[in-house]
């Protein structure tokens, strides 16, 4: 086969296109946005998860999967970006701060972290050329004395903490590398401003109905790959792929700020486990902020999230909402990241999160704590990709292409 059409040009569509193109296949990437890599893959926290945030998954599959995705992340990108060394704008490392009302206490978290460390040791031994975003940490975490944690983060909300090896990438740098690789690849044709309205199969082919700025037209495809993230399930339905039980779309906002001088080069921090937040301290003097109770405005179990989410997901947010959100984030995060309220908000936008669950992350029984059901579902030559996380997308791209090419 040599006619591959991919719906959606986020990290998942772009990396699958690049991997197919690397193997000599002709690929068309169809994207509804005017730009590629302009939705969830750009407007997220950029954390390349070592698995530490998923300690409430009793099967332990999610932490293991994240760790594997993280250790393959840079290496997979290398094959498409074509250089051994490239700048992903790595953040300061994360402290994991155990909230006073976290439903897992520091001792329980430490047990899980130790189990993850053991997997990490085994993985390192079997794969001597491993790396984590170009670094080679010995330990994934170190429990810090309570006095140190409370000196840095205060004692209002936080009880205990760990310094970890976890890092985030700058998603705009990641976007630039992958966008340049896609746009310069002769095997890849990119159609932007092209919304896939309908798909159907007949006679061994697929018919793809598209609306672009000039009107409607159809394309045919021998192999059709659905990487549409929040736009995926409505298309899956047309192909009779069963919907996952408890499908959940959440719209989560982020605020990017310019940090005051005294907070530059300070650590990143994630509060666990529940409806808390993150500060991702970038080396360029900016930080990503999120405070979950205010950030997570949209919640929908519909097969397609509400149309009004689309604007924020392209970076367009009403000034009044922007101001309310950034004010609230700064007030709430100041309680556990002192000094942050002097930051200057500069970007406020949102991204849809696709997951499965009925209750939120502060419910210890919520299925949101298990994100291991990732990969792909195939019906003949129709393939529907469950990206899951930014962390796992490059690994999924390589595995998926190997699988459909029988390698
Ligand atoms: C706020 C937030 C924070 C997050 N933080 C992290 C994190 O720290 N670490 C992590 O690992 N993951 C994180 N994630 C998850 C991560 O962002 C996603 O898993 C990942 O970006 C999904 O990639 P994708 O390519 O599948 O989706 P997208 O990047 O959204 O790409 C899908 C593309 O499909 C297009 N599309 C949809 N429907 C159609 C259609 N009908 N026709 C044509 N095109 C269509 C869309 O326009 C879009 O460009 C976060 C997500 C959010 C929202």
Tab-separated table of C-alpha atoms and ligand atoms in Angstrom:
chain	number	residue	atom	x	y	z
A	1	UNK	CA	0.000	0.000	0.000
A	2	UNK	CA	1.223	3.464	-0.696
A	3	UNK	CA	-1.701	5.773	-0.040
A	4	UNK	CA	-1.974	6.762	3.607
A	5	UNK	CA	-4.338	9.510	4.751
A	6	UNK	CA	-4.103	10.796	8.312
A	7	UNK	CA	-6.803	12.920	9.966
A	8	UNK	CA	-5.336	15.389	12.487
A	9	UNK	CA	-1.892	17.003	12.543
A	10	UNK	CA	-1.073	17.176	16.256
A	11	UNK	CA	1.911	15.337	17.714
A	12	UNK	CA	0.295	11.983	16.939
A	13	UNK	CA	-0.628	12.632	13.304
A	14	UNK	CA	2.701	14.357	12.594
A	15	UNK	CA	4.858	11.606	14.122
A	16	UNK	CA	2.936	8.811	12.385
A	17	UNK	CA	3.227	10.726	9.065
A	18	UNK	CA	6.972	11.168	9.584
A	19	UNK	CA	7.500	7.507	10.453
A	20	UNK	CA	5.522	6.309	7.420
A	21	UNK	CA	7.395	8.794	5.195
A	22	UNK	CA	10.704	7.539	6.616
A	23	UNK	CA	9.709	4.101	5.356
A	24	UNK	CA	9.063	5.484	1.870
A	25	UNK	CA	5.268	5.778	2.085
A	26	UNK	CA	3.265	8.656	0.594
A	27	UNK	CA	1.152	10.339	3.245
A	28	UNK	CA	-1.518	13.066	3.234
A	29	UNK	CA	-2.105	14.880	6.550
A	30	UNK	CA	-5.566	16.444	6.757
A	31	UNK	CA	-5.980	19.189	9.380
A	32	UNK	CA	-8.999	21.401	10.156
A	33	UNK	CA	-6.899	24.177	11.733
A	34	UNK	CA	-5.134	26.793	9.626
A	35	UNK	CA	-1.841	25.595	11.186
A	36	UNK	CA	-0.497	22.181	12.015
A	37	UNK	CA	0.364	21.364	15.657
A	38	UNK	CA	-1.842	24.182	16.945
A	39	UNK	CA	-4.216	22.395	19.361
A	40	UNK	CA	-3.744	20.127	22.408
A	41	UNK	CA	-0.162	19.233	21.439
A	42	UNK	CA	0.832	22.888	21.669
A	43	UNK	CA	-1.409	24.069	24.515
A	44	UNK	CA	-0.406	21.611	27.212
A	45	UNK	CA	2.019	21.481	30.089
A	46	UNK	CA	4.751	19.672	28.151
A	47	UNK	CA	5.605	17.338	31.004
A	48	UNK	CA	7.319	14.189	29.807
A	49	UNK	CA	5.840	11.967	32.481
A	50	UNK	CA	8.078	9.550	34.349
A	51	UNK	CA	4.892	8.003	35.743
A	52	UNK	CA	5.073	9.674	39.167
A	53	UNK	CA	1.659	11.277	38.946
A	54	UNK	CA	-0.110	7.951	38.302
A	55	UNK	CA	0.591	6.210	41.619
A	56	UNK	CA	-3.111	5.619	42.197
A	57	UNK	CA	-3.369	3.133	39.302
A	58	UNK	CA	-3.607	-0.201	41.182
A	59	UNK	CA	-2.501	-2.157	38.098
A	60	UNK	CA	0.694	-0.010	37.918
A	61	UNK	CA	0.338	-0.163	34.111
A	62	UNK	CA	0.090	3.621	33.698
A	63	UNK	CA	3.308	4.540	35.550
A	64	UNK	CA	5.204	1.806	33.651
A	65	UNK	CA	3.831	2.930	30.304
A	66	UNK	CA	4.638	6.600	30.980
A	67	UNK	CA	8.171	5.732	32.067
A	68	UNK	CA	8.708	3.753	28.874
A	69	UNK	CA	7.261	6.551	26.712
A	70	UNK	CA	9.471	9.091	28.489
A	71	UNK	CA	12.641	7.076	27.976
A	72	UNK	CA	11.847	6.646	24.265
A	73	UNK	CA	10.652	10.240	23.718
A	74	UNK	CA	13.852	12.018	22.609
A	75	UNK	CA	15.238	9.014	20.764
A	76	UNK	CA	12.061	8.657	18.706
A	77	UNK	CA	12.069	12.367	17.849
A	78	UNK	CA	15.698	12.075	16.739
A	79	UNK	CA	14.719	9.756	13.870
A	80	UNK	CA	12.333	12.414	12.456
A	81	UNK	CA	14.159	15.638	13.341
A	82	UNK	CA	17.301	14.122	11.850
A	83	UNK	CA	19.802	15.464	14.407
A	84	UNK	CA	21.369	13.828	17.452
A	85	UNK	CA	21.072	16.967	19.502
A	86	UNK	CA	18.219	19.473	19.375
A	87	UNK	CA	16.842	21.978	21.842
A	88	UNK	CA	13.502	21.064	23.428
A	89	UNK	CA	13.661	23.909	25.977
A	90	UNK	CA	13.821	21.735	29.086
A	91	UNK	CA	12.225	23.100	32.264
A	92	UNK	CA	13.618	23.112	35.786
A	93	UNK	CA	13.040	19.719	37.484
A	94	UNK	CA	9.804	19.084	39.362
A	95	UNK	CA	9.202	18.863	43.055
A	96	UNK	CA	6.242	16.612	43.842
A	97	UNK	CA	4.445	18.256	46.752
A	98	UNK	CA	2.131	16.099	48.826
A	99	UNK	CA	-0.966	18.126	49.669
A	100	UNK	CA	-2.235	17.981	53.253
A	101	UNK	CA	-5.496	16.462	51.978
A	102	UNK	CA	-3.925	14.195	49.337
A	103	UNK	CA	-5.668	10.819	49.411
A	104	UNK	CA	-2.264	9.103	49.137
A	105	UNK	CA	0.210	10.081	51.843
A	106	UNK	CA	3.969	10.558	51.337
A	107	UNK	CA	4.758	7.039	52.639
A	108	UNK	CA	2.355	5.420	50.150
A	109	UNK	CA	3.690	7.547	47.301
A	110	UNK	CA	7.254	6.644	48.227
A	111	UNK	CA	6.442	2.923	48.016
A	112	UNK	CA	5.117	3.437	44.489
A	113	UNK	CA	8.077	5.601	43.498
A	114	UNK	CA	10.444	2.902	44.749
A	115	UNK	CA	8.657	0.303	42.595
A	116	UNK	CA	9.004	2.627	39.612
A	117	UNK	CA	12.692	3.115	40.405
A	118	UNK	CA	13.144	-0.683	40.291
A	119	UNK	CA	11.529	-0.828	36.840
A	120	UNK	CA	13.742	2.034	35.754
A	121	UNK	CA	16.892	0.160	36.909
A	122	UNK	CA	15.839	-2.966	35.010
A	123	UNK	CA	15.044	-0.964	31.881
A	124	UNK	CA	18.408	0.862	32.040
A	125	UNK	CA	20.276	-2.410	32.314
A	126	UNK	CA	18.560	-3.864	29.227
A	127	UNK	CA	18.913	-0.646	27.196
A	128	UNK	CA	22.369	0.852	27.746
A	129	UNK	CA	21.769	3.658	25.216
A	130	UNK	CA	18.656	4.981	27.037
A	131	UNK	CA	18.203	8.629	27.964
A	132	UNK	CA	15.521	10.856	29.418
A	133	UNK	CA	15.333	14.001	27.279
A	134	UNK	CA	19.127	13.862	26.905
A	135	UNK	CA	19.755	13.450	30.654
A	136	UNK	CA	20.808	10.304	32.526
A	137	UNK	CA	19.411	10.543	36.060
A	138	UNK	CA	20.485	7.926	38.611
A	139	UNK	CA	17.360	8.305	40.731
A	140	UNK	CA	13.829	9.247	39.686
A	141	UNK	CA	13.082	10.830	43.062
A	142	UNK	CA	14.513	11.804	46.411
A	143	UNK	CA	12.360	12.373	49.483
A	144	UNK	CA	13.233	15.743	51.012
A	145	UNK	CA	13.035	16.724	54.696
A	146	UNK	CA	9.751	18.368	55.620
A	147	UNK	CA	11.650	21.470	56.813
A	148	UNK	CA	13.150	21.985	53.337
A	149	UNK	CA	9.793	21.544	51.599
A	150	UNK	CA	8.002	23.949	53.909
A	151	UNK	CA	10.836	26.516	53.681
A	152	UNK	CA	10.410	26.665	49.885
A	153	UNK	CA	6.673	26.044	49.490
A	154	UNK	CA	5.204	27.142	52.839
A	155	UNK	CA	3.058	24.996	55.116
A	156	UNK	CA	-0.442	26.168	54.267
A	157	UNK	CA	-1.345	23.388	51.796
A	158	UNK	CA	1.743	21.228	51.528
A	159	UNK	CA	2.921	18.608	53.968
A	160	UNK	CA	5.819	16.662	52.478
A	161	UNK	CA	7.669	16.477	49.186
A	162	UNK	CA	10.056	14.816	46.767
A	163	UNK	CA	12.558	16.280	44.345
A	164	UNK	CA	12.263	14.324	41.112
A	165	UNK	CA	14.108	13.955	37.811
A	166	UNK	CA	10.938	14.872	35.885
A	167	UNK	CA	11.107	17.654	33.276
A	168	UNK	CA	8.810	19.384	30.821
A	169	UNK	CA	9.611	20.418	27.261
A	170	UNK	CA	8.739	23.771	25.735
A	171	UNK	CA	5.851	22.718	23.474
A	172	UNK	CA	6.444	25.583	21.021
A	173	UNK	CA	10.005	24.323	20.444
A	174	UNK	CA	8.694	20.785	20.013
A	175	UNK	CA	6.100	22.128	17.551
A	176	UNK	CA	8.776	23.988	15.546
A	177	UNK	CA	10.967	20.886	15.162
A	178	UNK	CA	8.116	18.604	14.109
A	179	UNK	CA	6.415	21.201	11.889
A	180	UNK	CA	9.703	21.848	10.019
A	181	UNK	CA	10.274	18.102	9.603
A	182	UNK	CA	6.734	17.551	8.259
A	183	UNK	CA	6.689	20.554	5.921
A	184	UNK	CA	10.101	19.742	4.418
A	185	UNK	CA	9.322	16.054	3.839
A	186	UNK	CA	8.679	15.280	0.173
A	187	UNK	CA	6.609	12.200	1.018
A	188	UNK	CA	4.106	14.218	3.068
A	189	UNK	CA	1.345	16.425	1.627
A	190	UNK	CA	-0.319	18.726	4.159
A	191	UNK	CA	-3.906	19.968	3.721
A	192	UNK	CA	-4.764	22.640	6.307
A	193	UNK	CA	-8.120	24.422	6.819
A	194	UNK	CA	-9.592	21.050	5.852
A	195	UNK	CA	-12.250	19.639	8.142
A	196	UNK	CA	-13.125	15.977	7.697
A	197	UNK	CA	-16.922	15.877	7.863
A	198	UNK	CA	-17.668	12.278	6.995
A	199	UNK	CA	-15.867	9.021	6.331
A	200	UNK	CA	-17.206	5.793	4.853
A	201	UNK	CA	-15.758	2.637	3.395
A	202	UNK	CA	-16.681	0.900	0.152
A	203	UNK	CA	-14.991	-1.611	-2.114
A	204	UNK	CA	-11.810	-1.776	-0.064
A	205	UNK	CA	-11.323	2.017	-0.116
A	206	UNK	CA	-12.346	4.898	2.119
A	207	UNK	CA	-14.178	7.995	1.014
A	208	UNK	CA	-13.198	11.083	3.010
A	209	UNK	CA	-15.504	14.116	2.752
A	210	UNK	CA	-13.728	17.378	3.432
A	211	UNK	CA	-14.822	21.007	3.781
A	212	UNK	CA	-12.177	23.636	3.078
A	213	UNK	CA	-12.280	27.366	2.320
A	214	UNK	CA	-13.490	26.664	-1.234
A	215	UNK	CA	-16.298	24.209	-0.395
A	216	UNK	CA	-16.753	20.440	-0.183
A	217	UNK	CA	-14.908	17.658	-1.931
A	218	UNK	CA	-13.992	14.004	-1.422
A	219	UNK	CA	-10.695	12.151	-1.320
A	220	UNK	CA	-10.223	8.422	-1.445
A	221	UNK	CA	-7.785	6.505	0.755
A	222	UNK	CA	-6.447	2.980	0.863
A	223	UNK	CA	-5.419	3.341	4.506
A	224	UNK	CA	-7.145	5.815	6.826
A	225	UNK	CA	-5.616	6.785	10.179
A	226	UNK	CA	-7.651	8.765	12.707
A	227	UNK	CA	-5.449	10.998	14.932
A	228	UNK	CA	-8.119	13.622	15.572
A	229	UNK	CA	-7.969	13.501	19.432
A	230	UNK	CA	-11.165	15.291	20.585
A	231	UNK	CA	-12.523	15.016	17.015
A	232	UNK	CA	-11.809	11.281	16.881
A	233	UNK	CA	-14.866	9.547	18.300
A	234	UNK	CA	-17.431	11.133	16.020
A	235	UNK	CA	-15.450	9.741	13.061
A	236	UNK	CA	-14.960	6.373	14.799
A	237	UNK	CA	-18.735	6.169	15.143
A	238	UNK	CA	-19.116	6.475	11.362
A	239	UNK	CA	-16.757	3.500	10.997
A	240	UNK	CA	-18.665	1.514	13.649
A	241	UNK	CA	-15.729	1.441	16.071
A	242	UNK	CA	-17.304	0.891	19.524
A	243	UNK	CA	-17.062	3.960	21.775
A	244	UNK	CA	-15.116	3.525	25.012
A	245	UNK	CA	-17.314	3.369	28.114
A	246	UNK	CA	-17.271	6.591	30.181
A	247	UNK	CA	-15.724	8.700	27.405
A	248	UNK	CA	-14.871	12.077	28.939
A	249	UNK	CA	-13.726	15.358	27.360
A	250	UNK	CA	-12.435	18.079	29.703
A	251	UNK	CA	-11.394	21.573	28.648
A	252	UNK	CA	-8.391	22.670	30.714
A	253	UNK	CA	-6.941	26.192	30.706
A	254	UNK	CA	-3.321	27.226	31.145
A	255	UNK	CA	-1.745	30.576	31.936
A	256	UNK	CA	1.787	31.359	30.768
A	257	UNK	CA	3.443	34.109	32.802
A	258	UNK	CA	6.640	36.141	32.808
A	259	UNK	CA	8.205	35.385	36.176
A	260	UNK	CA	9.575	38.020	38.547
A	261	UNK	CA	13.400	38.082	38.654
A	262	UNK	CA	13.576	36.304	42.074
A	263	UNK	CA	11.677	33.214	40.806
A	264	UNK	CA	13.783	32.584	37.712
A	265	UNK	CA	15.650	29.257	37.864
A	266	UNK	CA	13.508	28.106	40.802
A	267	UNK	CA	12.115	24.543	40.604
A	268	UNK	CA	8.955	23.397	38.867
A	269	UNK	CA	6.307	21.867	41.132
A	270	UNK	CA	3.276	19.577	40.947
A	271	UNK	CA	0.887	19.108	43.845
A	272	UNK	CA	-0.430	15.574	44.318
A	273	UNK	CA	-2.848	13.720	44.429
A	274	UNK	CA	-6.147	15.402	43.674
A	275	UNK	CA	-7.563	18.560	42.074
A	276	UNK	CA	-4.469	20.725	42.493
A	277	UNK	CA	-2.041	22.355	40.099
A	278	UNK	CA	1.359	22.814	38.545
A	279	UNK	CA	4.052	25.422	38.023
A	280	UNK	CA	6.421	24.635	35.164
A	281	UNK	CA	9.411	26.906	35.482
A	282	UNK	CA	11.061	27.337	32.077
A	283	UNK	CA	14.658	28.475	31.689
A	284	UNK	CA	13.566	31.454	29.547
A	285	UNK	CA	11.996	33.290	32.504
A	286	UNK	CA	8.427	32.156	31.814
A	287	UNK	CA	6.282	29.615	33.624
A	288	UNK	CA	3.223	27.494	32.795
A	289	UNK	CA	0.596	27.677	35.531
A	290	UNK	CA	-2.425	25.560	36.138
A	291	UNK	CA	-4.785	25.352	39.085
A	292	UNK	CA	-7.180	22.513	38.386
A	293	UNK	CA	-10.390	23.660	40.172
A	294	UNK	CA	-10.432	26.894	38.137
A	295	UNK	CA	-8.609	25.555	35.057
A	296	UNK	CA	-10.940	22.696	34.262
A	297	UNK	CA	-14.022	24.548	33.069
A	298	UNK	CA	-15.450	22.156	30.493
A	299	UNK	CA	-16.717	18.627	31.262
A	300	UNK	CA	-18.564	16.583	28.634
A	301	UNK	CA	-19.438	12.925	28.091
A	302	UNK	CA	-20.717	13.650	24.568
A	303	UNK	CA	-19.108	11.891	21.621
A	304	UNK	CA	-17.891	15.304	20.421
A	305	UNK	CA	-17.038	18.131	22.830
A	306	UNK	CA	-19.127	21.326	22.590
A	307	UNK	CA	-18.371	23.524	19.570
A	308	UNK	CA	-17.698	26.561	21.779
A	309	UNK	CA	-14.538	24.871	23.137
A	310	UNK	CA	-12.906	25.275	19.725
A	311	UNK	CA	-11.988	28.950	20.156
A	312	UNK	CA	-10.020	28.539	23.403
A	313	UNK	CA	-8.384	25.456	21.896
A	314	UNK	CA	-7.016	27.725	19.134
A	315	UNK	CA	-5.809	30.309	21.658
A	316	UNK	CA	-8.783	32.712	21.484
A	317	UNK	CA	-10.152	33.559	24.964
A	318	UNK	CA	-12.423	36.474	25.992
A	319	UNK	CA	-10.378	39.165	27.828
A	320	UNK	CA	-12.693	39.019	30.852
A	321	UNK	CA	-12.297	35.245	31.245
A	322	UNK	CA	-8.523	35.580	30.706
A	323	UNK	CA	-8.290	38.111	33.499
A	324	UNK	CA	-10.506	36.132	35.888
A	325	UNK	CA	-8.566	32.947	35.303
A	326	UNK	CA	-5.117	34.467	35.640
A	327	UNK	CA	-6.149	36.378	38.796
A	328	UNK	CA	-7.558	33.191	40.376
A	329	UNK	CA	-4.538	31.069	39.375
A	330	UNK	CA	-2.112	33.588	40.884
A	331	UNK	CA	-4.063	33.839	44.160
A	332	UNK	CA	-4.383	30.049	44.560
A	333	UNK	CA	-0.840	29.149	43.506
A	334	UNK	CA	0.684	31.871	45.717
A	335	UNK	CA	-0.477	29.708	48.678
A	336	UNK	CA	2.076	27.018	47.805
A	337	UNK	CA	4.507	28.764	45.434
A	338	UNK	CA	5.342	32.015	47.261
A	339	UNK	CA	6.129	35.028	45.087
A	340	UNK	CA	4.257	33.783	41.994
A	341	UNK	CA	1.555	36.457	42.333
A	342	UNK	CA	4.032	39.099	41.097
A	343	UNK	CA	4.183	37.328	37.692
A	344	UNK	CA	2.783	38.947	34.548
A	345	UNK	CA	0.293	36.769	32.602
A	346	UNK	CA	1.025	36.706	28.871
A	347	UNK	CA	-0.800	33.756	27.250
A	348	UNK	CA	-4.133	32.248	28.353
A	349	UNK	CA	-5.583	29.401	26.324
A	350	UNK	CA	-6.901	25.865	26.723
A	351	UNK	CA	-6.790	22.347	25.381
A	352	UNK	CA	-9.250	19.466	25.430
A	353	UNK	CA	-8.221	16.385	27.396
A	354	UNK	CA	-9.624	13.068	26.219
A	355	UNK	CA	-9.879	10.363	28.879
A	356	UNK	CA	-12.304	7.832	30.347
A	357	UNK	CA	-14.044	8.396	33.652
A	358	UNK	CA	-17.209	9.495	35.418
A	359	UNK	CA	-15.711	11.139	38.507
A	360	UNK	CA	-12.800	13.537	38.894
A	361	UNK	CA	-9.188	12.980	39.974
A	362	UNK	CA	-9.960	13.720	43.636
A	363	UNK	CA	-11.946	10.457	43.740
A	364	UNK	CA	-9.439	7.699	44.509
A	365	UNK	CA	-11.692	5.241	42.577
A	366	UNK	CA	-11.866	7.410	39.428
A	367	UNK	CA	-10.748	5.645	36.249
A	368	UNK	CA	-8.908	8.882	35.355
A	369	UNK	CA	-6.012	7.467	37.409
A	370	UNK	CA	-5.576	4.760	34.793
A	371	UNK	CA	-4.324	6.048	31.432
A	372	UNK	CA	-2.863	2.802	30.159
A	373	UNK	CA	-5.507	2.069	27.515
A	374	UNK	CA	-3.472	3.746	24.756
A	375	UNK	CA	-2.349	2.691	21.320
A	376	UNK	CA	-4.600	1.870	18.404
A	377	UNK	CA	-7.719	0.016	17.346
A	378	UNK	CA	-7.922	-1.254	13.783
A	379	UNK	CA	-10.782	-2.421	11.580
A	380	UNK	CA	-9.186	-3.559	8.341
A	381	UNK	CA	-7.260	-0.575	7.001
A	382	UNK	CA	-9.032	1.911	9.272
A	383	UNK	CA	-6.917	2.721	12.328
A	384	UNK	CA	-8.032	4.825	15.268
A	385	UNK	CA	-5.234	6.095	17.501
A	386	UNK	CA	-5.573	6.681	21.261
A	387	UNK	CA	-2.758	9.155	21.915
A	388	UNK	CA	-3.362	9.327	25.658
A	389	UNK	CA	-0.502	11.701	26.472
A	390	UNK	CA	2.126	13.811	24.726
A	391	UNK	CA	4.683	11.586	26.502
A	392	UNK	CA	3.546	8.413	24.785
A	393	UNK	CA	2.788	9.793	21.285
A	394	UNK	CA	6.250	9.232	19.713
A	395	UNK	CA	6.427	5.659	21.107
A	396	UNK	CA	2.927	4.919	19.800
A	397	UNK	CA	3.878	6.287	16.347
A	398	UNK	CA	6.844	3.917	16.028
A	399	UNK	CA	4.940	0.877	17.369
A	400	UNK	CA	1.898	1.573	15.221
A	401	UNK	CA	3.834	1.951	11.965
A	402	UNK	CA	5.891	-1.185	12.695
A	403	UNK	CA	2.676	-3.029	13.341
A	404	UNK	CA	0.804	-2.010	10.166
A	405	UNK	CA	3.876	-2.549	7.983
A	406	UNK	CA	4.374	-5.967	9.598
A	407	UNK	CA	7.844	-5.142	10.941
B	1	LIG	C1	-4.048	21.452	29.387
B	1	LIG	C2	-3.420	20.135	29.004
B	1	LIG	C3	-2.280	19.719	29.666
B	1	LIG	C4	-1.666	18.522	29.289
B	1	LIG	N1	-0.473	18.207	29.857
B	1	LIG	C5	0.218	17.133	29.416
B	1	LIG	C6	1.516	16.871	29.910
B	1	LIG	O1	2.062	17.626	30.709
B	1	LIG	N2	2.153	15.751	29.462
B	1	LIG	C7	1.585	14.898	28.568
B	1	LIG	O2	2.231	13.895	28.258
B	1	LIG	N3	0.357	15.150	28.039
B	1	LIG	C8	-0.323	16.242	28.430
B	1	LIG	N4	-1.561	16.531	27.911
B	1	LIG	C9	-2.146	15.629	26.885
B	1	LIG	C10	-1.538	15.927	25.504
B	1	LIG	O3	-1.611	17.296	25.231
B	1	LIG	C11	-2.314	15.142	24.453
B	1	LIG	O4	-2.296	13.778	24.807
B	1	LIG	C12	-1.683	15.232	23.060
B	1	LIG	O5	-1.304	16.540	22.742
B	1	LIG	C13	-2.701	14.737	22.020
B	1	LIG	O6	-2.073	14.794	20.770
B	1	LIG	P1	-2.939	14.578	19.454
B	1	LIG	O7	-2.041	14.733	18.303
B	1	LIG	O8	-3.694	13.307	19.599
B	1	LIG	O9	-4.032	15.762	19.550
B	1	LIG	P2	-4.019	17.269	18.933
B	1	LIG	O10	-2.728	17.919	19.149
B	1	LIG	O11	-5.234	17.958	19.431
B	1	LIG	O12	-4.160	16.974	17.392
B	1	LIG	C14	-5.382	16.509	16.832
B	1	LIG	C15	-5.607	17.320	15.576
B	1	LIG	O13	-6.751	16.803	14.895
B	1	LIG	C16	-7.425	17.890	14.281
B	1	LIG	N5	-8.799	17.468	13.979
B	1	LIG	C17	-9.747	17.080	14.844
B	1	LIG	N6	-10.882	16.755	14.188
B	1	LIG	C18	-10.626	16.929	12.873
B	1	LIG	C19	-11.409	16.766	11.694
B	1	LIG	N7	-12.673	16.332	11.719
B	1	LIG	N8	-10.840	17.066	10.487
B	1	LIG	C20	-9.539	17.483	10.428
B	1	LIG	N9	-8.761	17.672	11.517
B	1	LIG	C21	-9.303	17.378	12.723
B	1	LIG	C22	-7.328	18.984	15.339
B	1	LIG	O14	-7.527	20.280	14.786
B	1	LIG	C23	-5.910	18.786	15.875
B	1	LIG	O15	-4.955	19.604	15.238
B	1	LIG	C24	-2.223	17.709	28.267
B	1	LIG	C25	-3.385	18.130	27.606
B	1	LIG	C26	-3.964	19.338	27.946
B	1	LIG	C27	-5.155	19.797	27.186
